């Protein structure tokens, strides 16, 4: 009689230890032999820990001998609180198509390597999902983070419910619920989250319906813009376009979201749904550029305090203090000034001081703001309230001019080749953030535009060769923030193209 083997991959703060305790308590209440091992991991995001359990399928008259560690190819159920953790278990060989039921949340929490990348360094979710479906026997996949939010509970209770709903353990639902009650922590919300997870696993709740209602409420005030997109744009691009409309309406206002559609209309007229979708994705990000107003908006969002209290497990009667650390430089200050005044400030900062050093990029103002105090919160709320002022700022003017040049390049490239236009659209990945990150990314993009995109649009390079050159230059710029790899790549492109080589000479 073989035990049911369970492997759990959880991030720090997801309650993996509590989940493990619930399973053990439920199994013991049924007289089943059970053992559990916790294997602390190294710091990944907030710290990942692996849990391994073995549960006997029926009560045994004698003591069972159970293993402490999982064996490759011998895991019956794999649980993951985040999609990449499921990918790690697959990569390590614990999830197999002949045996393993994989229960995982489809939401993502970016790893350090993903966040540190110059561009979009996130893993391909499509590849992760394909691996999940190809390498496991059965799958139970849904956004458990959203389910926890909607139920008012936490993700470990949702995962327990999904495990109960899978039917892989000979433990009735009542035993799991009793384990939650016996633990005595947030009983009502954990039971609600357990019911959500169980319902998803058994197909009793439709995730698509809940997402639809959630998006409908988020779309309040821009329904006409969404209807316009659905009427005029191909279906394959609508998910990205609709998300862009909602994002920009929240970021600025409805008229700004309408400008987003106005800018996409000429791209839609080019006739490529794929090009429209990629342009829509990058345009939404570029139009919602980061500035101090946006940071203040995020720091004072109504649901942020509740989310932080939930993340740190603060009880209702426990005090919570939050200190925000800011270090704006001269450029960040100039970004929210009128263009004329900002240019004079930047010009002054670029001039060397009496020691021969420029102030731009060297002078910063360190600030600590406690947003759990009335004065601290009011300071940021006042700054966030300057959203109406954003269209009059230097950064806004600079960004809109850069966006228009980028869109003009896409439109000009499309008649030469859709691949070239798409690569130009993808080059927007270089431009993100603010401060040094923004300056480096923009400088790299301008080098690529001057050395490759410009000559390609002028007809000095074949369209397909130009598309490959833009892609290679973008990859080089993303791989090396200092620009040395980009310099080598641009030199190689110039040497490989006779017309570019003659122009350089």
mmCIF file of N, CA and C in Angstrom, residues 409 445-455 460 500:
data_model
loop_
_atom_site.group_PDB
_atom_site.id
_atom_site.type_symbol
_atom_site.label_atom_id
_atom_site.label_comp_id
_atom_site.label_asym_id
_atom_site.label_seq_id
_atom_site.Cartn_x
_atom_site.Cartn_y
_atom_site.Cartn_z
ATOM 1 N N UNK A 409 7.560 56.238 -37.062
ATOM 2 C CA UNK A 409 8.475 55.225 -37.589
ATOM 3 C C UNK A 409 7.745 53.917 -37.884
ATOM 4 N N UNK A 445 17.767 53.619 -27.241
ATOM 5 C CA UNK A 445 16.766 53.617 -28.305
ATOM 6 C C UNK A 445 17.133 54.630 -29.389
ATOM 7 N N UNK A 446 17.580 55.820 -28.982
ATOM 8 C CA UNK A 446 17.924 56.842 -29.975
ATOM 9 C C UNK A 446 19.110 56.418 -30.823
ATOM 10 N N UNK A 447 20.049 55.686 -30.231
ATOM 11 C CA UNK A 447 21.167 55.174 -31.034
ATOM 12 C C UNK A 447 20.683 54.184 -32.080
ATOM 13 N N UNK A 448 19.787 53.303 -31.679
ATOM 14 C CA UNK A 448 19.248 52.330 -32.639
ATOM 15 C C UNK A 448 18.444 53.045 -33.718
ATOM 16 N N UNK A 449 17.666 54.058 -33.332
ATOM 17 C CA UNK A 449 16.875 54.805 -34.314
ATOM 18 C C UNK A 449 17.768 55.520 -35.315
ATOM 19 N N UNK A 450 18.870 56.095 -34.819
ATOM 20 C CA UNK A 450 19.763 56.842 -35.710
ATOM 21 C C UNK A 450 20.590 55.923 -36.600
ATOM 22 N N UNK A 451 21.087 54.807 -36.066
ATOM 23 C CA UNK A 451 22.026 53.959 -36.805
ATOM 24 C C UNK A 451 21.364 52.861 -37.622
ATOM 25 N N UNK A 452 20.133 52.472 -37.262
ATOM 26 C CA UNK A 452 19.497 51.360 -37.963
ATOM 27 C C UNK A 452 18.122 51.735 -38.505
ATOM 28 N N UNK A 453 17.232 52.247 -37.661
ATOM 29 C CA UNK A 453 15.869 52.511 -38.104
ATOM 30 C C UNK A 453 15.840 53.607 -39.163
ATOM 31 N N UNK A 454 16.550 54.690 -38.913
ATOM 32 C CA UNK A 454 16.586 55.778 -39.884
ATOM 33 C C UNK A 454 17.085 55.336 -41.247
ATOM 34 N N UNK A 455 18.259 54.697 -41.332
ATOM 35 C CA UNK A 455 18.728 54.211 -42.635
ATOM 36 C C UNK A 455 17.772 53.207 -43.279
ATOM 37 N N UNK A 460 18.158 52.357 -47.302
ATOM 38 C CA UNK A 460 19.558 51.968 -47.419
ATOM 39 C C UNK A 460 19.813 50.546 -46.911
ATOM 40 N N UNK A 500 25.434 51.267 -45.276
ATOM 41 C CA UNK A 500 25.693 51.880 -43.966
ATOM 42 C C UNK A 500 27.182 52.146 -43.790
#
